[in-house]
Short mmCIF file of N, CA and C in Angstrom, two decimals:
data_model
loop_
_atom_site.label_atom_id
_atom_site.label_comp_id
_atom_site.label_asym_id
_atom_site.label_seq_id
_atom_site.Cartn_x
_atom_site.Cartn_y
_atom_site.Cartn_z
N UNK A 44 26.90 -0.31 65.69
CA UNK A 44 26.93 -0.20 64.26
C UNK A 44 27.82 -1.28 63.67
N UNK A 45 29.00 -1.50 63.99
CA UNK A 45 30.06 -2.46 63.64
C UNK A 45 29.41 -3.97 63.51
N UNK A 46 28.35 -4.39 64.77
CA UNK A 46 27.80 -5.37 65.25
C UNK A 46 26.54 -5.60 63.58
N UNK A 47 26.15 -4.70 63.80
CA UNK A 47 24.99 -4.40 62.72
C UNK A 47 25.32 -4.88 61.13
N UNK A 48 26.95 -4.02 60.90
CA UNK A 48 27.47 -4.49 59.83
C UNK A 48 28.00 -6.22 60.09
N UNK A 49 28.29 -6.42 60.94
CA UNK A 49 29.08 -7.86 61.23
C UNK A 49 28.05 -8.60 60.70
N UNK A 50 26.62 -8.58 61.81
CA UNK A 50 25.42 -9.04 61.45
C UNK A 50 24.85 -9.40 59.78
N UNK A 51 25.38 -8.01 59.12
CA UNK A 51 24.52 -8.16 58.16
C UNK A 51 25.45 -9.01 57.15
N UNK A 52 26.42 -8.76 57.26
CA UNK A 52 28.44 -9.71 56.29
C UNK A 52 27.79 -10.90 56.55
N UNK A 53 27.50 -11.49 57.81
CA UNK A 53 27.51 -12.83 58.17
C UNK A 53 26.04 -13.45 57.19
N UNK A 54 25.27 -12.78 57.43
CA UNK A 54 23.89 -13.24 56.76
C UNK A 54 23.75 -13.22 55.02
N UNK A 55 24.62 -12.10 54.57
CA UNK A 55 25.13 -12.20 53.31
C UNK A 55 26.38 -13.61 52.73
N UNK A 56 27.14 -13.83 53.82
CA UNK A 56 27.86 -14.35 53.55
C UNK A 56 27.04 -16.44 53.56
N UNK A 57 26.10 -16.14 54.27
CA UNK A 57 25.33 -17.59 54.85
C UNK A 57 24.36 -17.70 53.57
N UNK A 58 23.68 -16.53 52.92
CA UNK A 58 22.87 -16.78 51.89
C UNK A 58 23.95 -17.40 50.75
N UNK A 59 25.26 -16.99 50.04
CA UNK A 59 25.87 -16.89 49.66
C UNK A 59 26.70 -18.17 49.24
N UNK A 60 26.40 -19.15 50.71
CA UNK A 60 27.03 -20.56 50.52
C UNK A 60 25.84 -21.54 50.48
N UNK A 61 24.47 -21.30 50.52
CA UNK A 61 23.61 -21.92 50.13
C UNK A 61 23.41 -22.70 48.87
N UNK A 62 23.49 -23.63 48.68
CA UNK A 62 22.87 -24.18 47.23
C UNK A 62 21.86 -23.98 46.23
N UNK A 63 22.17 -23.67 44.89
CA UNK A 63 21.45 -22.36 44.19
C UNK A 63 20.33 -24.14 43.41
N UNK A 64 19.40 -23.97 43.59
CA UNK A 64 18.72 -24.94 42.65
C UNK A 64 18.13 -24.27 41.48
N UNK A 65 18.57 -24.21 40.14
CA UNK A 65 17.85 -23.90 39.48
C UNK A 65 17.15 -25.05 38.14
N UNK A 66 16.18 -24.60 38.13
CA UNK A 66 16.17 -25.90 36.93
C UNK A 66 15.06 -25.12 35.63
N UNK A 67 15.04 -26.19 34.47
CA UNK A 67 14.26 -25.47 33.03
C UNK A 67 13.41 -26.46 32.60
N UNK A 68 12.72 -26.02 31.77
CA UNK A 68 12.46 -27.29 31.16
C UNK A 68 12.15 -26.51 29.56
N UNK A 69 12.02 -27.36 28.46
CA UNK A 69 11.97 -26.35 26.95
C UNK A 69 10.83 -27.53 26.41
N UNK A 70 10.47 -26.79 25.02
CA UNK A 70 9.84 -27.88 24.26
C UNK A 70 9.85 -27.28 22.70
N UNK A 71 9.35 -28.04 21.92
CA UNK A 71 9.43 -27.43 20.67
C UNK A 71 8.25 -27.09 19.87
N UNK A 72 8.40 -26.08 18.87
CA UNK A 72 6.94 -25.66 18.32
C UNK A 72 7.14 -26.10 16.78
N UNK A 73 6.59 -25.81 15.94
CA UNK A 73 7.05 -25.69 14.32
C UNK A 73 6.16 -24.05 14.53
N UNK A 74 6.66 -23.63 13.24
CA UNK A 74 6.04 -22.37 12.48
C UNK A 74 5.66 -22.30 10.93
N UNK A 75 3.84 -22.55 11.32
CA UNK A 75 3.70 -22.81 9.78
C UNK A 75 2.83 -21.82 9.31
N UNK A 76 3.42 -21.58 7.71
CA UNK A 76 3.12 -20.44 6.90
C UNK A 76 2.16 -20.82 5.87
N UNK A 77 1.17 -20.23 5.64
CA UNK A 77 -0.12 -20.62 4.73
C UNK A 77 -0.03 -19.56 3.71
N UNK A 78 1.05 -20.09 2.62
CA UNK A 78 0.67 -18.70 1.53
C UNK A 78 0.07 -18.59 0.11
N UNK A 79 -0.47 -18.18 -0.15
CA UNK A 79 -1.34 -17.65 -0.92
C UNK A 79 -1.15 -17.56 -2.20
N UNK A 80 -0.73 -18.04 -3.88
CA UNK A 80 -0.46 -17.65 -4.32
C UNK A 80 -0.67 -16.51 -5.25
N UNK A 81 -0.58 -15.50 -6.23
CA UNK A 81 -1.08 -14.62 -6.53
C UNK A 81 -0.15 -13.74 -8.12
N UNK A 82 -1.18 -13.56 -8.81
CA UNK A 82 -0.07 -12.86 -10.06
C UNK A 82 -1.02 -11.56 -10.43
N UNK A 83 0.01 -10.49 -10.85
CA UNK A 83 -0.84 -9.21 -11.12
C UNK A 83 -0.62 -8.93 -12.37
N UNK A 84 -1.56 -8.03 -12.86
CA UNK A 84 -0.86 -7.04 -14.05
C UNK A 84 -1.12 -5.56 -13.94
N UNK A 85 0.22 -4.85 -14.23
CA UNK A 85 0.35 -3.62 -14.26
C UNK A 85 0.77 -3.15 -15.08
N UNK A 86 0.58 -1.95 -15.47
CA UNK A 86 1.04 -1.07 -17.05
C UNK A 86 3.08 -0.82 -16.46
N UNK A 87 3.57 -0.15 -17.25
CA UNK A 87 4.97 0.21 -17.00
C UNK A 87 4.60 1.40 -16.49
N UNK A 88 3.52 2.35 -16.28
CA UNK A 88 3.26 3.54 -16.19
C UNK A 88 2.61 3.66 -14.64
N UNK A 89 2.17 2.41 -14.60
CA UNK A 89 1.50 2.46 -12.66
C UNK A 89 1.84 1.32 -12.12
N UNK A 90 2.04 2.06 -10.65
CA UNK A 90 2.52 1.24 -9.57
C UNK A 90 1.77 -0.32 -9.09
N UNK A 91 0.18 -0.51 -9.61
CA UNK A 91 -0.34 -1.32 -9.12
C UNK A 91 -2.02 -1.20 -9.93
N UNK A 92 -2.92 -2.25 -10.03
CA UNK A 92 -3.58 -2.45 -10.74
C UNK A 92 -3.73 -2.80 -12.13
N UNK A 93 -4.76 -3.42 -12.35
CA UNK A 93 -4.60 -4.37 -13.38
C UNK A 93 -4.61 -2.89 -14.97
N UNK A 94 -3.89 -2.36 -15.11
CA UNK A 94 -3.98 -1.56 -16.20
C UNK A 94 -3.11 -1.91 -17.11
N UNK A 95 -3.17 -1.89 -18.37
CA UNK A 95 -1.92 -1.97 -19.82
C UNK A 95 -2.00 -0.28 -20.43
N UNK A 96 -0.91 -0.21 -21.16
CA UNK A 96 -1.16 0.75 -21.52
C UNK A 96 -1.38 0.95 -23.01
N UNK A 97 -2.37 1.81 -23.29
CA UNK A 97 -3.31 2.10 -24.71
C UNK A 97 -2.27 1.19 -26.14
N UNK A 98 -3.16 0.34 -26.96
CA UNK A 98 -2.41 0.07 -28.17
C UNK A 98 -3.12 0.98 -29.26
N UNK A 99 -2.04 1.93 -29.57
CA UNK A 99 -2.25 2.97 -30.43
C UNK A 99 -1.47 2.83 -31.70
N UNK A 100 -2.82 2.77 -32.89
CA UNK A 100 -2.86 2.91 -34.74
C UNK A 100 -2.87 4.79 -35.20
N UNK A 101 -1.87 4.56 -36.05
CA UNK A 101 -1.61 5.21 -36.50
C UNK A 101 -1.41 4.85 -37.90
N UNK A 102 -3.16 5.95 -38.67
CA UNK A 102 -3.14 4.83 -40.17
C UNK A 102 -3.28 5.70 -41.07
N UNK A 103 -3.44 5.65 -42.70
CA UNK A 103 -3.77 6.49 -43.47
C UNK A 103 -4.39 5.99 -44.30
N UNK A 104 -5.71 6.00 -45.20
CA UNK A 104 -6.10 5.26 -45.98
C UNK A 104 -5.40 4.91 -47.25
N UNK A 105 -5.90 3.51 -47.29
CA UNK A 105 -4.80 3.19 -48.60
C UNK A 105 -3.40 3.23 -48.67
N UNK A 106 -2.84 3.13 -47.11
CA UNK A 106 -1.63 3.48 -47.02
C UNK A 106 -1.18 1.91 -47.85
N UNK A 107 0.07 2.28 -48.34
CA UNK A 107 0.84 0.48 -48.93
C UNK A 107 1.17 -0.08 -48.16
N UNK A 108 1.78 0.19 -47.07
CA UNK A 108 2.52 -1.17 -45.81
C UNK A 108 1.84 -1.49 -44.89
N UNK A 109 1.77 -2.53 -44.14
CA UNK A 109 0.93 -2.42 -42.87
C UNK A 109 1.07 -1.28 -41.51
N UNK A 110 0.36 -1.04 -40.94
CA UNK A 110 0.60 -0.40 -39.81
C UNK A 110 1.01 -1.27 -38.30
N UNK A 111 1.61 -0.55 -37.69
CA UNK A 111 1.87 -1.85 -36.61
C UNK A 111 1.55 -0.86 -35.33
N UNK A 112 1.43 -1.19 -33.96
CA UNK A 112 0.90 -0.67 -33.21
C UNK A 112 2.20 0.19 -32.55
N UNK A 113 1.54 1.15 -31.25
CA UNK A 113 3.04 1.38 -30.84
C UNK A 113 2.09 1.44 -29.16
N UNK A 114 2.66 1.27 -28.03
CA UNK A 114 2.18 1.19 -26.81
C UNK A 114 1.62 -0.13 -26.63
N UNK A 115 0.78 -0.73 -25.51
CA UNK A 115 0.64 -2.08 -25.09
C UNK A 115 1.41 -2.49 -24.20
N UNK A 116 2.34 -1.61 -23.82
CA UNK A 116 3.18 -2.50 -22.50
C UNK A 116 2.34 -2.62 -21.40
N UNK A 117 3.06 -3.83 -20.50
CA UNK A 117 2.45 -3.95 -19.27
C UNK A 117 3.16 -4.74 -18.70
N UNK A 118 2.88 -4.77 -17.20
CA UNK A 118 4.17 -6.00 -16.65
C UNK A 118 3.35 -6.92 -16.08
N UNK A 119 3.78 -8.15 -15.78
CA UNK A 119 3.39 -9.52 -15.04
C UNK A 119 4.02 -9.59 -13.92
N UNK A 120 3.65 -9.86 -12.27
CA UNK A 120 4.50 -10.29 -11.39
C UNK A 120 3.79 -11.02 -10.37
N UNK A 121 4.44 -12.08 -10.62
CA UNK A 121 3.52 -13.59 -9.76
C UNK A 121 4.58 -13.91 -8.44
N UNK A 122 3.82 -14.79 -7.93
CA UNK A 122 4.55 -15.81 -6.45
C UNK A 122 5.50 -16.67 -7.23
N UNK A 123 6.85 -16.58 -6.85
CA UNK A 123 8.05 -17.48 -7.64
C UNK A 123 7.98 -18.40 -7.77
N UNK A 124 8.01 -18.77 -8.85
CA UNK A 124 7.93 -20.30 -9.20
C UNK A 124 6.86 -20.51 -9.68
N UNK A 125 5.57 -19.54 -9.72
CA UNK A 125 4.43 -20.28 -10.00
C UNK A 125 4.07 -19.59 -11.47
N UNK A 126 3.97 -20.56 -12.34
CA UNK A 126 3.64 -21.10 -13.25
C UNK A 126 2.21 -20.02 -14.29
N UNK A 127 2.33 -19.45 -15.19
CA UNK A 127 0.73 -19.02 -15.85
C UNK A 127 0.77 -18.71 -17.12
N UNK A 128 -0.62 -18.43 -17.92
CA UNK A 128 -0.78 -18.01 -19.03
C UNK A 128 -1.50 -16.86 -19.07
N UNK A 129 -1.00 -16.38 -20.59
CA UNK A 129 -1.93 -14.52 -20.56
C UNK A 129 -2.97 -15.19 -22.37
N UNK A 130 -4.01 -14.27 -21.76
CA UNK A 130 -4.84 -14.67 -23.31
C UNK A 130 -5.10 -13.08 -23.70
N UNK A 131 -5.86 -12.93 -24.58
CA UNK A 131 -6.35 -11.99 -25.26
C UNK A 131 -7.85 -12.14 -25.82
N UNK A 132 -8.61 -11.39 -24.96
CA UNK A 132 -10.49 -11.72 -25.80
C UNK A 132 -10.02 -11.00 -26.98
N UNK A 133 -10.80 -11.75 -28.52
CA UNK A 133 -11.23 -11.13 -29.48
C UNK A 133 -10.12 -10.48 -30.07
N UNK A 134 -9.04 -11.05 -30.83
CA UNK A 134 -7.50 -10.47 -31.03
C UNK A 134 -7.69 -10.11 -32.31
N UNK A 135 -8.77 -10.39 -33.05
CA UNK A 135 -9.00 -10.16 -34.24
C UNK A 135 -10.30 -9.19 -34.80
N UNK A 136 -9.96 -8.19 -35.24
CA UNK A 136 -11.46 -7.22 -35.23
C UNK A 136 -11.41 -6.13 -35.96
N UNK A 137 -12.74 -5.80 -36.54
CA UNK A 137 -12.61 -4.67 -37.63
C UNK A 137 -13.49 -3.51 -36.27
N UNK A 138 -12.89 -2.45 -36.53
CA UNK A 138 -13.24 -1.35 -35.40
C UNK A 138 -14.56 -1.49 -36.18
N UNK A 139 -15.62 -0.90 -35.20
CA UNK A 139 -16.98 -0.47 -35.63
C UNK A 139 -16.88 0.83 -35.93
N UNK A 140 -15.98 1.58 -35.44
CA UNK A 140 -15.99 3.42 -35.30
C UNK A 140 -15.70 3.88 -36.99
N UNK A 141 -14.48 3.65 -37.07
CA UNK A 141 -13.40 3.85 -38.37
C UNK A 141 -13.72 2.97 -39.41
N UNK A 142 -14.09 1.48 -39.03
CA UNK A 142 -14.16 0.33 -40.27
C UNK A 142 -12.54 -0.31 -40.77
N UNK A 143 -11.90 -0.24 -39.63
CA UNK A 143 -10.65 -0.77 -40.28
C UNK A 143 -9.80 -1.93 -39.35
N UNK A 144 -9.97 -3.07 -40.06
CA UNK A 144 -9.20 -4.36 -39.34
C UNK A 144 -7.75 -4.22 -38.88
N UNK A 145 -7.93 -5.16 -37.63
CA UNK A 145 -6.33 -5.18 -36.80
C UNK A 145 -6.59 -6.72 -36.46
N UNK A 146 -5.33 -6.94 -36.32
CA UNK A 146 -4.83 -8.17 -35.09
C UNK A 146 -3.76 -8.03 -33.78
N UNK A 147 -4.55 -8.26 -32.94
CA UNK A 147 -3.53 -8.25 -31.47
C UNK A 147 -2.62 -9.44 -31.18
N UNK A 148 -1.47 -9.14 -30.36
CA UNK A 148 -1.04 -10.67 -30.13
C UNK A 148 -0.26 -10.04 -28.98
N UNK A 149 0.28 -10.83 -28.31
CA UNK A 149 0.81 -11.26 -27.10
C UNK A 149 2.33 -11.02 -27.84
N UNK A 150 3.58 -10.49 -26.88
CA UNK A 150 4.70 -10.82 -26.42
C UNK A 150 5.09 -12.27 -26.61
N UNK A 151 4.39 -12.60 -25.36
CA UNK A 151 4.94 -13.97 -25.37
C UNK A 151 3.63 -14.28 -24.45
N UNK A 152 3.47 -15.76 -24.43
CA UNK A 152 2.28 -16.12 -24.18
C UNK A 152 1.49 -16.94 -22.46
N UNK A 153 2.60 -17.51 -22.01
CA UNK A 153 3.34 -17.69 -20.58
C UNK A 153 4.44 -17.20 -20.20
N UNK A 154 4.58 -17.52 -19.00
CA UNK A 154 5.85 -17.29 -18.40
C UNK A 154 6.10 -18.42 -16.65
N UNK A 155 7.23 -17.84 -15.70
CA UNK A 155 6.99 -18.34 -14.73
C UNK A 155 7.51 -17.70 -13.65
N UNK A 156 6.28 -16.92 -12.37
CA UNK A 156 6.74 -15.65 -11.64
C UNK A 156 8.07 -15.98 -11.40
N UNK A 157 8.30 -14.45 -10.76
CA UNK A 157 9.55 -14.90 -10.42
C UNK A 157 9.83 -13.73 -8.95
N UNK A 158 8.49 -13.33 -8.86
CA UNK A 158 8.48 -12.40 -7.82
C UNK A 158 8.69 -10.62 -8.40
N UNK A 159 8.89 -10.51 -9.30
CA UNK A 159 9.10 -9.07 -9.96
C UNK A 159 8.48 -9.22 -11.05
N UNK A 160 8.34 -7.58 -11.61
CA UNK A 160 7.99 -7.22 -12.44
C UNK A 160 8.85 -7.78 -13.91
N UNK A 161 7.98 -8.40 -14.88
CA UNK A 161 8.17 -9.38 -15.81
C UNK A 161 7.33 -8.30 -17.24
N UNK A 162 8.07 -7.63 -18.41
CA UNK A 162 7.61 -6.81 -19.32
C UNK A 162 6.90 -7.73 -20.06
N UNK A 163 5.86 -7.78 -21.14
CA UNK A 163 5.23 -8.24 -21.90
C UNK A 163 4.15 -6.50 -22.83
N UNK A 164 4.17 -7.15 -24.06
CA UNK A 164 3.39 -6.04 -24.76
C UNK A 164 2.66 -6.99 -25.33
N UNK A 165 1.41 -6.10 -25.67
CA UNK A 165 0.45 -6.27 -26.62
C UNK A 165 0.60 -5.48 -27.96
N UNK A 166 0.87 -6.48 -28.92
CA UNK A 166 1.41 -5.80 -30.28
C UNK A 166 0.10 -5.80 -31.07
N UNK A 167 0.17 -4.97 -32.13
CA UNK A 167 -0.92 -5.05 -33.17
C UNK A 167 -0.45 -4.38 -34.81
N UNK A 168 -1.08 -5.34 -35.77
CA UNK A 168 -0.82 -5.10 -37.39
C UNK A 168 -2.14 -4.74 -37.77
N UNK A 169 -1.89 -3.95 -38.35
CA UNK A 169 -3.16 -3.00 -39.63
C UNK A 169 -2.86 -3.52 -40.68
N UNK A 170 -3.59 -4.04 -41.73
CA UNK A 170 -3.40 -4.48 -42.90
C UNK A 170 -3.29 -2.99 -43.63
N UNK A 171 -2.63 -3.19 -44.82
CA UNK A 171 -2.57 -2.46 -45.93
C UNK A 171 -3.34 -1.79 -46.71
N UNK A 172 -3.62 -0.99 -47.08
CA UNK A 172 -4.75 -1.13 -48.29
C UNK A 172 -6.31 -0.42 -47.96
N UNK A 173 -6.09 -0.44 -46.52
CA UNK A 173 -7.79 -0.24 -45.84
C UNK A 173 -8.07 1.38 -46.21
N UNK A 174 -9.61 1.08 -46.96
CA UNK A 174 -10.24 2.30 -46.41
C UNK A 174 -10.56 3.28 -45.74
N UNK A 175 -10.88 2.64 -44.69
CA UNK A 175 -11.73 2.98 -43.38
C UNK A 175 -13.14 3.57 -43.57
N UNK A 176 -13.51 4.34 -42.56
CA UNK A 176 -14.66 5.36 -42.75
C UNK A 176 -14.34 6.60 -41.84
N UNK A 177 -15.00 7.91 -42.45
CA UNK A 177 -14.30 8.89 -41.89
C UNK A 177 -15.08 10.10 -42.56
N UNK A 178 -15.83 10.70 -41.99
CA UNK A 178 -17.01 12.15 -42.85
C UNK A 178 -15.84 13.12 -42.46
N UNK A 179 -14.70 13.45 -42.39
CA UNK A 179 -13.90 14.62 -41.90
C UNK A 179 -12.21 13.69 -42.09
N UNK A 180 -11.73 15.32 -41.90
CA UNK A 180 -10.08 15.09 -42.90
C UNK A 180 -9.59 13.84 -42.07
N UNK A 181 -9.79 13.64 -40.57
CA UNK A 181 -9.17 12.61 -39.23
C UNK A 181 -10.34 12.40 -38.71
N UNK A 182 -10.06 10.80 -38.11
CA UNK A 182 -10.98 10.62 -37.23
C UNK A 182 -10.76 9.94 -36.37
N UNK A 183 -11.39 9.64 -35.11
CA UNK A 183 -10.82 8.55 -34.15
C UNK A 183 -11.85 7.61 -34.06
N UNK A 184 -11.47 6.37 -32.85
CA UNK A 184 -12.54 5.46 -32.84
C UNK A 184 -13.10 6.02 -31.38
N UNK A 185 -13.22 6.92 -30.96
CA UNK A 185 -13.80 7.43 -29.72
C UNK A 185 -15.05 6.81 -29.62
N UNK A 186 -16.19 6.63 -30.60
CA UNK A 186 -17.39 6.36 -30.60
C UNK A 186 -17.45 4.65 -30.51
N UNK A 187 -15.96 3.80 -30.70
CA UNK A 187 -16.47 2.60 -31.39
C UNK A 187 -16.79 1.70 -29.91
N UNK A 188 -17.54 0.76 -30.39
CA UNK A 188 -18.37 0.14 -29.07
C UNK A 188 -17.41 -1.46 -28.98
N UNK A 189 -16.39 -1.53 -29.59
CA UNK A 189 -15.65 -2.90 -29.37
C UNK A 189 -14.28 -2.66 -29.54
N UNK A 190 -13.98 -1.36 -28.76
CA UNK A 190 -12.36 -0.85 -29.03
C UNK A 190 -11.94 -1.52 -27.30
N UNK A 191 -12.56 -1.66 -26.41
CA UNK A 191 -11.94 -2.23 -24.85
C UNK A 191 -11.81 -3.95 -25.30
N UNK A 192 -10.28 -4.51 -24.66
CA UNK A 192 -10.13 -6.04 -24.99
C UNK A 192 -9.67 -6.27 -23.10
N UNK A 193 -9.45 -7.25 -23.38
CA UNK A 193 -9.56 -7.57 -22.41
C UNK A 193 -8.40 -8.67 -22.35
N UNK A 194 -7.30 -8.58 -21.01
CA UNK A 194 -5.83 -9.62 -21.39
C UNK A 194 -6.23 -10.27 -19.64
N UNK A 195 -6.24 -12.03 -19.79
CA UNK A 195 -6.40 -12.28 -18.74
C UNK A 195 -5.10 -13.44 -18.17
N UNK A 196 -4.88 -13.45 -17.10
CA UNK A 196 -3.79 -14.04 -16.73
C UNK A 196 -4.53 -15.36 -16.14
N UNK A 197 -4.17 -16.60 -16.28
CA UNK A 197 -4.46 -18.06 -15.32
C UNK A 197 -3.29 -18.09 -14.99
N UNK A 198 -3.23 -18.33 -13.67
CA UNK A 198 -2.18 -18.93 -12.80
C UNK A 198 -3.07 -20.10 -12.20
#
């Protein structure tokens, strides 16, 4: 047994003074990123999709002052740095439903992402003075066929 252990010390000890060769070799890569740029719009009310939220008149006939809208928010959030404009189809229009003129307008009219959510509203004025049309004490434009607009972003 002693011999066995001697045996095995000695063969441990002989691997042990051997010369260790090790060697490497490396090289280099790059890492390239292809991205995409991209801008959304979302209401303040949802997490995602292109929604604004309702621009709502509140009018009376023949009222004396103008009416001004209340709701229209929505947010903008683009790839940073990149650059866009918001429009508005048709900002100018007499409802078909009711018979009573408005104008829409923009917040502000560009901007430049910035990676977050960026507020902007869609405002609107009722002129003074209006009639409307209306067979009952209230009415809405539920029926009118040119009450959907449409806000588009170019980036």
């Amino acid at each position: 047994m002693k011999k066995l252990i001697l045996v095995i010390a000695l063969g441990l000890a002989a691997i042990a003074t051997l010369p260790v060769y090790a060697a490497t070799a490396a090289g280099t890569f790059n890492v390239v990123i292809n991205l995409t740029s991209k801008c959304e719009i979302n209401s303040t009310n949802a997490a995602t999709g292109a929604v604004i939220n309702d621009v709502v008149f509140n009018y009376t006939s023949f009222q004396t002052t103008a009416a001004t809208s209340t709701g229209g928010g929505f947010n903008v959030r683009c790839t940073n740095s990149l650059p866009y404009t918001l429009a508005l189809s048709n900002s100018g229009v007499t409802d078909d439903a009711v018979n009573l003129a408005y104008t829409l307008a923009l917040s502000a009219a560009s901007g430049t992402g910035n990676g977050t959510d960026q507020a902007f509203t869609v405002t609107g004025t009722m002129a003074a003075g209006q009639a409307g049309t209306c067979a009952a004490a209230t009415c809405t434009n539920t029926a009118a066929t040119n009450k959907v607009k449409t806000l588009t972003i170019t980036y």
